[in-house]
Amino acid sequence: MSLLNPRRGDLIAALGEATATPYFIYRLRDAMLSDPTGRRILRNRPRINSQTLSLTSLRNLPKNSVGRVYGMWLDREGVTPDTRDSVKYIDDEECAYVMQRYRECHDFYHAITGLPVMVEGEVALKAFEFANTLLPMTGLSMFAVTRLKPAERARFWSTYLPWAVGNGIRSKEVLTVYWEEELERD
């Protein structure tokens, strides 16, 4: 049902959790454990929400900083860092945190890539995430390409998909980025 109604974030979250276990969420956790920054993230377990990030402070950061770009993206798209559901169906506490971190970082990926919250932008970002994280839900989300208009679908196949796969594979695991420490970086 979540693939048919992408506005149902609760169903998308449940699908993500159901398809991440048992193998894929452990692979992501192990990738974090194999990286010094990833280990720090797992040890500190920071959260990304409006209680831990001041949106006013983000808006006042230098023009091209990660934090300002993120804050302006949130404003432009009309979303907040508080829109992510809590993990409910992953029993392992550390793996549940990994999934929560994945969800809470998703809008940073939108902001740094410039991809908007619309079907075409979401499908492109999910393709990037699939190439980088191998989470099955991100790959399944690419079926939404069938909902695109012919011109959008052609652009996805010719532009977005090659970009997403190439960059997703070449990039380090995006879950090992400590976004909270990168906010002032240009």
JSON list of C-alpha atoms in Angstrom, two decimals:
[
{"chain": "A", "resi": 1, "resn": "MET", "atom": "CA", "xyz": [0.00, 0.00, 0.00]},
{"chain": "A", "resi": 2, "resn": "SER", "atom": "CA", "xyz": [2.86, 2.45, 0.69]},
{"chain": "A", "resi": 3, "resn": "LEU", "atom": "CA", "xyz": [3.99, 2.17, -2.93]},
{"chain": "A", "resi": 4, "resn": "LEU", "atom": "CA", "xyz": [0.49, 3.09, -4.09]},
{"chain": "A", "resi": 5, "resn": "ASN", "atom": "CA", "xyz": [0.10, 6.00, -1.66]},
{"chain": "A", "resi": 6, "resn": "PRO", "atom": "CA", "xyz": [3.48, 7.71, -1.08]},
{"chain": "A", "resi": 7, "resn": "ARG", "atom": "CA", "xyz": [1.86, 10.31, 1.18]},
{"chain": "A", "resi": 8, "resn": "ARG", "atom": "CA", "xyz": [1.37, 7.63, 3.85]},
{"chain": "A", "resi": 9, "resn": "GLY", "atom": "CA", "xyz": [4.68, 8.08, 5.64]},
{"chain": "A", "resi": 10, "resn": "ASP", "atom": "CA", "xyz": [3.67, 5.56, 8.29]},
{"chain": "A", "resi": 11, "resn": "LEU", "atom": "CA", "xyz": [3.32, 2.83, 5.65]},
{"chain": "A", "resi": 12, "resn": "ILE", "atom": "CA", "xyz": [6.59, 3.80, 3.98]},
{"chain": "A", "resi": 13, "resn": "ALA", "atom": "CA", "xyz": [8.31, 3.64, 7.38]},
{"chain": "A", "resi": 14, "resn": "ALA", "atom": "CA", "xyz": [6.83, 0.19, 8.11]},
{"chain": "A", "resi": 15, "resn": "LEU", "atom": "CA", "xyz": [7.89, -1.06, 4.66]},
{"chain": "A", "resi": 16, "resn": "GLY", "atom": "CA", "xyz": [11.39, 0.27, 5.24]},
{"chain": "A", "resi": 17, "resn": "GLU", "atom": "CA", "xyz": [11.70, -1.55, 8.55]},
{"chain": "A", "resi": 18, "resn": "ALA", "atom": "CA", "xyz": [10.17, -4.79, 7.30]},
{"chain": "A", "resi": 19, "resn": "THR", "atom": "CA", "xyz": [12.48, -4.99, 4.29]},
{"chain": "A", "resi": 20, "resn": "ALA", "atom": "CA", "xyz": [15.63, -3.89, 6.17]},
{"chain": "A", "resi": 21, "resn": "THR", "atom": "CA", "xyz": [15.72, -6.89, 8.47]},
{"chain": "A", "resi": 22, "resn": "PRO", "atom": "CA", "xyz": [17.44, -9.16, 8.99]},
{"chain": "A", "resi": 23, "resn": "TYR", "atom": "CA", "xyz": [20.36, -8.56, 6.62]},
{"chain": "A", "resi": 24, "resn": "PHE", "atom": "CA", "xyz": [20.38, -4.98, 5.36]},
{"chain": "A", "resi": 25, "resn": "ILE", "atom": "CA", "xyz": [20.10, -3.07, 8.61]},
{"chain": "A", "resi": 26, "resn": "TYR", "atom": "CA", "xyz": [23.00, -5.10, 10.03]},
{"chain": "A", "resi": 27, "resn": "ARG", "atom": "CA", "xyz": [25.04, -4.28, 6.92]},
{"chain": "A", "resi": 28, "resn": "LEU", "atom": "CA", "xyz": [24.42, -0.57, 7.51]},
{"chain": "A", "resi": 29, "resn": "ARG", "atom": "CA", "xyz": [25.27, -0.87, 11.19]},
{"chain": "A", "resi": 30, "resn": "ASP", "atom": "CA", "xyz": [28.48, -2.70, 10.34]},
{"chain": "A", "resi": 31, "resn": "ALA", "atom": "CA", "xyz": [29.38, 0.00, 7.80]},
{"chain": "A", "resi": 32, "resn": "MET", "atom": "CA", "xyz": [28.95, 2.58, 10.55]},
{"chain": "A", "resi": 33, "resn": "LEU", "atom": "CA", "xyz": [31.03, 0.51, 12.96]},
{"chain": "A", "resi": 34, "resn": "SER", "atom": "CA", "xyz": [33.84, 0.23, 10.40]},
{"chain": "A", "resi": 35, "resn": "ASP", "atom": "CA", "xyz": [34.12, 4.02, 10.07]},
{"chain": "A", "resi": 36, "resn": "PRO", "atom": "CA", "xyz": [35.54, 6.23, 12.89]},
{"chain": "A", "resi": 37, "resn": "THR", "atom": "CA", "xyz": [32.82, 8.87, 12.45]},
{"chain": "A", "resi": 38, "resn": "GLY", "atom": "CA", "xyz": [30.15, 6.20, 12.13]},
{"chain": "A", "resi": 39, "resn": "ARG", "atom": "CA", "xyz": [31.30, 4.70, 15.43]},
{"chain": "A", "resi": 40, "resn": "ARG", "atom": "CA", "xyz": [31.07, 8.12, 17.09]},
{"chain": "A", "resi": 41, "resn": "ILE", "atom": "CA", "xyz": [27.54, 8.57, 15.74]},
{"chain": "A", "resi": 42, "resn": "LEU", "atom": "CA", "xyz": [26.54, 5.17, 17.13]},
{"chain": "A", "resi": 43, "resn": "ARG", "atom": "CA", "xyz": [28.15, 5.96, 20.47]},
{"chain": "A", "resi": 44, "resn": "ASN", "atom": "CA", "xyz": [26.62, 9.46, 20.80]},
{"chain": "A", "resi": 45, "resn": "ARG", "atom": "CA", "xyz": [23.30, 8.68, 19.09]},
{"chain": "A", "resi": 46, "resn": "PRO", "atom": "CA", "xyz": [22.49, 12.25, 18.10]},
{"chain": "A", "resi": 47, "resn": "ARG", "atom": "CA", "xyz": [18.99, 13.04, 16.88]},
{"chain": "A", "resi": 48, "resn": "ILE", "atom": "CA", "xyz": [18.03, 15.45, 14.13]},
{"chain": "A", "resi": 49, "resn": "ASN", "atom": "CA", "xyz": [14.89, 17.38, 15.05]},
{"chain": "A", "resi": 50, "resn": "SER", "atom": "CA", "xyz": [13.79, 20.91, 15.89]},
{"chain": "A", "resi": 51, "resn": "GLN", "atom": "CA", "xyz": [14.81, 20.43, 19.52]},
{"chain": "A", "resi": 52, "resn": "THR", "atom": "CA", "xyz": [18.43, 19.64, 18.58]},
{"chain": "A", "resi": 53, "resn": "LEU", "atom": "CA", "xyz": [18.76, 22.00, 15.59]},
{"chain": "A", "resi": 54, "resn": "SER", "atom": "CA", "xyz": [17.71, 25.64, 15.76]},
{"chain": "A", "resi": 55, "resn": "LEU", "atom": "CA", "xyz": [16.12, 26.49, 12.43]},
{"chain": "A", "resi": 56, "resn": "THR", "atom": "CA", "xyz": [16.72, 30.21, 13.15]},
{"chain": "A", "resi": 57, "resn": "SER", "atom": "CA", "xyz": [20.43, 29.53, 13.67]},
{"chain": "A", "resi": 58, "resn": "LEU", "atom": "CA", "xyz": [20.58, 27.46, 10.47]},
{"chain": "A", "resi": 59, "resn": "ARG", "atom": "CA", "xyz": [19.04, 30.34, 8.48]},
{"chain": "A", "resi": 60, "resn": "ASN", "atom": "CA", "xyz": [21.75, 32.69, 9.80]},
{"chain": "A", "resi": 61, "resn": "LEU", "atom": "CA", "xyz": [24.71, 30.54, 8.78]},
{"chain": "A", "resi": 62, "resn": "PRO", "atom": "CA", "xyz": [26.88, 31.59, 5.79]},
{"chain": "A", "resi": 63, "resn": "LYS", "atom": "CA", "xyz": [25.15, 31.43, 2.40]},
{"chain": "A", "resi": 64, "resn": "ASN", "atom": "CA", "xyz": [26.65, 28.18, 1.03]},
{"chain": "A", "resi": 65, "resn": "SER", "atom": "CA", "xyz": [27.06, 26.35, 4.33]},
{"chain": "A", "resi": 66, "resn": "VAL", "atom": "CA", "xyz": [25.53, 22.90, 4.73]},
{"chain": "A", "resi": 67, "resn": "GLY", "atom": "CA", "xyz": [23.34, 24.14, 7.59]},
{"chain": "A", "resi": 68, "resn": "ARG", "atom": "CA", "xyz": [21.94, 27.13, 5.75]},
{"chain": "A", "resi": 69, "resn": "VAL", "atom": "CA", "xyz": [21.31, 25.11, 2.59]},
{"chain": "A", "resi": 70, "resn": "TYR", "atom": "CA", "xyz": [19.49, 22.54, 4.75]},
{"chain": "A", "resi": 71, "resn": "GLY", "atom": "CA", "xyz": [17.48, 25.19, 6.59]},
{"chain": "A", "resi": 72, "resn": "MET", "atom": "CA", "xyz": [16.51, 26.98, 3.38]},
{"chain": "A", "resi": 73, "resn": "TRP", "atom": "CA", "xyz": [15.55, 23.67, 1.78]},
{"chain": "A", "resi": 74, "resn": "LEU", "atom": "CA", "xyz": [13.28, 22.88, 4.76]},
{"chain": "A", "resi": 75, "resn": "ASP", "atom": "CA", "xyz": [11.65, 26.32, 4.41]},
{"chain": "A", "resi": 76, "resn": "ARG", "atom": "CA", "xyz": [11.23, 26.04, 0.63]},
{"chain": "A", "resi": 77, "resn": "GLU", "atom": "CA", "xyz": [9.69, 22.56, 0.84]},
{"chain": "A", "resi": 78, "resn": "GLY", "atom": "CA", "xyz": [7.52, 23.37, 3.87]},
{"chain": "A", "resi": 79, "resn": "VAL", "atom": "CA", "xyz": [8.85, 20.53, 6.03]},
{"chain": "A", "resi": 80, "resn": "THR", "atom": "CA", "xyz": [10.59, 20.31, 9.38]},
{"chain": "A", "resi": 81, "resn": "PRO", "atom": "CA", "xyz": [13.11, 17.87, 10.83]},
{"chain": "A", "resi": 82, "resn": "ASP", "atom": "CA", "xyz": [10.25, 16.51, 12.97]},
{"chain": "A", "resi": 83, "resn": "THR", "atom": "CA", "xyz": [8.38, 14.75, 10.17]},
{"chain": "A", "resi": 84, "resn": "ARG", "atom": "CA", "xyz": [10.08, 11.34, 10.53]},
{"chain": "A", "resi": 85, "resn": "ASP", "atom": "CA", "xyz": [8.24, 8.50, 12.26]},
{"chain": "A", "resi": 86, "resn": "SER", "atom": "CA", "xyz": [9.96, 6.66, 15.10]},
{"chain": "A", "resi": 87, "resn": "VAL", "atom": "CA", "xyz": [11.19, 3.15, 14.42]},
{"chain": "A", "resi": 88, "resn": "LYS", "atom": "CA", "xyz": [8.68, 0.58, 15.67]},
{"chain": "A", "resi": 89, "resn": "TYR", "atom": "CA", "xyz": [9.47, -2.81, 14.13]},
{"chain": "A", "resi": 90, "resn": "ILE", "atom": "CA", "xyz": [13.22, -3.30, 14.59]},
{"chain": "A", "resi": 91, "resn": "ASP", "atom": "CA", "xyz": [13.94, -4.98, 17.91]},
{"chain": "A", "resi": 92, "resn": "ASP", "atom": "CA", "xyz": [17.70, -4.55, 18.10]},
{"chain": "A", "resi": 93, "resn": "GLU", "atom": "CA", "xyz": [18.25, -1.17, 19.80]},
{"chain": "A", "resi": 94, "resn": "GLU", "atom": "CA", "xyz": [21.38, -0.28, 17.86]},
{"chain": "A", "resi": 95, "resn": "CYS", "atom": "CA", "xyz": [19.85, -1.26, 14.52]},
{"chain": "A", "resi": 96, "resn": "ALA", "atom": "CA", "xyz": [16.69, 0.68, 15.38]},
{"chain": "A", "resi": 97, "resn": "TYR", "atom": "CA", "xyz": [18.88, 3.74, 15.91]},
{"chain": "A", "resi": 98, "resn": "VAL", "atom": "CA", "xyz": [20.59, 3.17, 12.53]},
{"chain": "A", "resi": 99, "resn": "MET", "atom": "CA", "xyz": [17.17, 3.17, 10.83]},
{"chain": "A", "resi": 100, "resn": "GLN", "atom": "CA", "xyz": [16.10, 6.27, 12.77]},
{"chain": "A", "resi": 101, "resn": "ARG", "atom": "CA", "xyz": [19.32, 8.01, 11.76]},
{"chain": "A", "resi": 102, "resn": "TYR", "atom": "CA", "xyz": [18.73, 7.08, 8.13]},
{"chain": "A", "resi": 103, "resn": "ARG", "atom": "CA", "xyz": [15.26, 8.66, 8.29]},
{"chain": "A", "resi": 104, "resn": "GLU", "atom": "CA", "xyz": [16.42, 11.79, 10.04]},
{"chain": "A", "resi": 105, "resn": "CYS", "atom": "CA", "xyz": [19.29, 12.35, 7.58]},
{"chain": "A", "resi": 106, "resn": "HIS", "atom": "CA", "xyz": [17.10, 11.96, 4.48]},
{"chain": "A", "resi": 107, "resn": "ASP", "atom": "CA", "xyz": [16.33, 15.68, 4.18]},
{"chain": "A", "resi": 108, "resn": "PHE", "atom": "CA", "xyz": [20.05, 16.52, 4.32]},
{"chain": "A", "resi": 109, "resn": "TYR", "atom": "CA", "xyz": [20.41, 14.42, 1.17]},
{"chain": "A", "resi": 110, "resn": "HIS", "atom": "CA", "xyz": [17.61, 16.40, -0.44]},
{"chain": "A", "resi": 111, "resn": "ALA", "atom": "CA", "xyz": [19.21, 19.69, 0.56]},
{"chain": "A", "resi": 112, "resn": "ILE", "atom": "CA", "xyz": [22.72, 18.93, -0.66]},
{"chain": "A", "resi": 113, "resn": "THR", "atom": "CA", "xyz": [21.50, 17.45, -3.94]},
{"chain": "A", "resi": 114, "resn": "GLY", "atom": "CA", "xyz": [18.85, 20.13, -4.48]},
{"chain": "A", "resi": 115, "resn": "LEU", "atom": "CA", "xyz": [16.21, 17.49, -5.19]},
{"chain": "A", "resi": 116, "resn": "PRO", "atom": "CA", "xyz": [12.70, 18.64, -4.26]},
{"chain": "A", "resi": 117, "resn": "VAL", "atom": "CA", "xyz": [9.93, 16.77, -2.49]},
{"chain": "A", "resi": 118, "resn": "MET", "atom": "CA", "xyz": [7.94, 15.63, -5.50]},
{"chain": "A", "resi": 119, "resn": "VAL", "atom": "CA", "xyz": [7.73, 12.24, -7.16]},
{"chain": "A", "resi": 120, "resn": "GLU", "atom": "CA", "xyz": [10.58, 12.89, -9.61]},
{"chain": "A", "resi": 121, "resn": "GLY", "atom": "CA", "xyz": [12.90, 14.26, -6.90]},
{"chain": "A", "resi": 122, "resn": "GLU", "atom": "CA", "xyz": [12.03, 11.53, -4.42]},
{"chain": "A", "resi": 123, "resn": "VAL", "atom": "CA", "xyz": [12.57, 8.74, -6.95]},
{"chain": "A", "resi": 124, "resn": "ALA", "atom": "CA", "xyz": [15.95, 10.20, -7.92]},
{"chain": "A", "resi": 125, "resn": "LEU", "atom": "CA", "xyz": [16.98, 10.47, -4.28]},
{"chain": "A", "resi": 126, "resn": "LYS", "atom": "CA", "xyz": [15.79, 6.94, -3.52]},
{"chain": "A", "resi": 127, "resn": "ALA", "atom": "CA", "xyz": [17.91, 5.69, -6.43]},
{"chain": "A", "resi": 128, "resn": "PHE", "atom": "CA", "xyz": [20.94, 7.43, -4.87]},
{"chain": "A", "resi": 129, "resn": "GLU", "atom": "CA", "xyz": [20.10, 5.99, -1.45]},
{"chain": "A", "resi": 130, "resn": "PHE", "atom": "CA", "xyz": [19.68, 2.50, -2.87]},
{"chain": "A", "resi": 131, "resn": "ALA", "atom": "CA", "xyz": [23.07, 2.65, -4.59]},
{"chain": "A", "resi": 132, "resn": "ASN", "atom": "CA", "xyz": [24.63, 3.88, -1.35]},
{"chain": "A", "resi": 133, "resn": "THR", "atom": "CA", "xyz": [22.79, 1.98, 1.39]},
{"chain": "A", "resi": 134, "resn": "LEU", "atom": "CA", "xyz": [21.26, -1.04, -0.39]},
{"chain": "A", "resi": 135, "resn": "LEU", "atom": "CA", "xyz": [18.12, -0.66, 1.72]},
{"chain": "A", "resi": 136, "resn": "PRO", "atom": "CA", "xyz": [15.46, -2.61, -0.20]},
{"chain": "A", "resi": 137, "resn": "MET", "atom": "CA", "xyz": [12.74, -0.01, 0.43]},
{"chain": "A", "resi": 138, "resn": "THR", "atom": "CA", "xyz": [14.80, 2.59, -1.42]},
{"chain": "A", "resi": 139, "resn": "GLY", "atom": "CA", "xyz": [15.05, 0.27, -4.41]},
{"chain": "A", "resi": 140, "resn": "LEU", "atom": "CA", "xyz": [11.35, -0.59, -4.26]},
{"chain": "A", "resi": 141, "resn": "SER", "atom": "CA", "xyz": [10.53, 3.12, -4.17]},
{"chain": "A", "resi": 142, "resn": "MET", "atom": "CA", "xyz": [11.99, 3.47, -7.64]},
{"chain": "A", "resi": 143, "resn": "PHE", "atom": "CA", "xyz": [8.89, 1.71, -9.00]},
{"chain": "A", "resi": 144, "resn": "ALA", "atom": "CA", "xyz": [7.23, 5.10, -8.56]},
{"chain": "A", "resi": 145, "resn": "VAL", "atom": "CA", "xyz": [8.97, 6.03, -11.82]},
{"chain": "A", "resi": 146, "resn": "THR", "atom": "CA", "xyz": [5.88, 4.51, -13.47]},
{"chain": "A", "resi": 147, "resn": "ARG", "atom": "CA", "xyz": [3.84, 7.42, -12.04]},
{"chain": "A", "resi": 148, "resn": "LEU", "atom": "CA", "xyz": [5.96, 10.01, -13.85]},
{"chain": "A", "resi": 149, "resn": "LYS", "atom": "CA", "xyz": [4.87, 11.76, -17.00]},
{"chain": "A", "resi": 150, "resn": "PRO", "atom": "CA", "xyz": [6.68, 10.58, -20.15]},
{"chain": "A", "resi": 151, "resn": "ALA", "atom": "CA", "xyz": [9.09, 13.56, -20.19]},
{"chain": "A", "resi": 152, "resn": "GLU", "atom": "CA", "xyz": [9.87, 13.12, -16.47]},
{"chain": "A", "resi": 153, "resn": "ARG", "atom": "CA", "xyz": [10.38, 9.38, -16.95]},
{"chain": "A", "resi": 154, "resn": "ALA", "atom": "CA", "xyz": [12.75, 10.00, -19.87]},
{"chain": "A", "resi": 155, "resn": "ARG", "atom": "CA", "xyz": [14.69, 12.52, -17.74]},
{"chain": "A", "resi": 156, "resn": "PHE", "atom": "CA", "xyz": [14.87, 10.00, -14.89]},
{"chain": "A", "resi": 157, "resn": "TRP", "atom": "CA", "xyz": [16.36, 7.28, -17.12]},
{"chain": "A", "resi": 158, "resn": "SER", "atom": "CA", "xyz": [18.74, 9.58, -18.99]},
{"chain": "A", "resi": 159, "resn": "THR", "atom": "CA", "xyz": [19.84, 11.97, -16.23]},
{"chain": "A", "resi": 160, "resn": "TYR", "atom": "CA", "xyz": [18.79, 11.12, -12.69]},
{"chain": "A", "resi": 161, "resn": "LEU", "atom": "CA", "xyz": [19.37, 7.38, -12.63]},
{"chain": "A", "resi": 162, "resn": "PRO", "atom": "CA", "xyz": [22.94, 7.51, -14.04]},
{"chain": "A", "resi": 163, "resn": "TRP", "atom": "CA", "xyz": [23.74, 10.37, -11.64]},
{"chain": "A", "resi": 164, "resn": "ALA", "atom": "CA", "xyz": [22.19, 8.55, -8.66]},
{"chain": "A", "resi": 165, "resn": "VAL", "atom": "CA", "xyz": [23.85, 5.19, -9.26]},
{"chain": "A", "resi": 166, "resn": "GLY", "atom": "CA", "xyz": [27.25, 6.67, -10.05]},
{"chain": "A", "resi": 167, "resn": "ASN", "atom": "CA", "xyz": [27.32, 9.00, -7.06]},
{"chain": "A", "resi": 168, "resn": "GLY", "atom": "CA", "xyz": [25.67, 6.56, -4.68]},
{"chain": "A", "resi": 169, "resn": "ILE", "atom": "CA", "xyz": [28.25, 3.88, -5.41]},
{"chain": "A", "resi": 170, "resn": "ARG", "atom": "CA", "xyz": [31.23, 6.28, -5.34]},
{"chain": "A", "resi": 171, "resn": "SER", "atom": "CA", "xyz": [30.19, 8.08, -2.15]},
{"chain": "A", "resi": 172, "resn": "LYS", "atom": "CA", "xyz": [31.17, 6.89, 1.28]},
{"chain": "A", "resi": 173, "resn": "GLU", "atom": "CA", "xyz": [28.29, 5.54, 3.31]},
{"chain": "A", "resi": 174, "resn": "VAL", "atom": "CA", "xyz": [26.09, 8.60, 3.83]},
{"chain": "A", "resi": 175, "resn": "LEU", "atom": "CA", "xyz": [25.11, 7.37, 7.28]},
{"chain": "A", "resi": 176, "resn": "THR", "atom": "CA", "xyz": [28.69, 7.96, 8.42]},
{"chain": "A", "resi": 177, "resn": "VAL", "atom": "CA", "xyz": [28.40, 11.72, 7.90]},
{"chain": "A", "resi": 178, "resn": "TYR", "atom": "CA", "xyz": [28.00, 13.57, 11.21]},
{"chain": "A", "resi": 179, "resn": "TRP", "atom": "CA", "xyz": [25.73, 16.24, 9.74]},
{"chain": "A", "resi": 180, "resn": "GLU", "atom": "CA", "xyz": [25.54, 18.14, 13.01]},
{"chain": "A", "resi": 181, "resn": "GLU", "atom": "CA", "xyz": [29.31, 18.77, 12.74]},
{"chain": "A", "resi": 182, "resn": "GLU", "atom": "CA", "xyz": [29.13, 19.83, 9.09]},
{"chain": "A", "resi": 183, "resn": "LEU", "atom": "CA", "xyz": [26.56, 22.62, 9.43]},
{"chain": "A", "resi": 184, "resn": "GLU", "atom": "CA", "xyz": [29.06, 25.47, 9.00]},
{"chain": "A", "resi": 185, "resn": "ARG", "atom": "CA", "xyz": [31.03, 23.80, 6.21]},
{"chain": "A", "resi": 186, "resn": "ASP", "atom": "CA", "xyz": [30.87, 25.43, 2.78]}
]
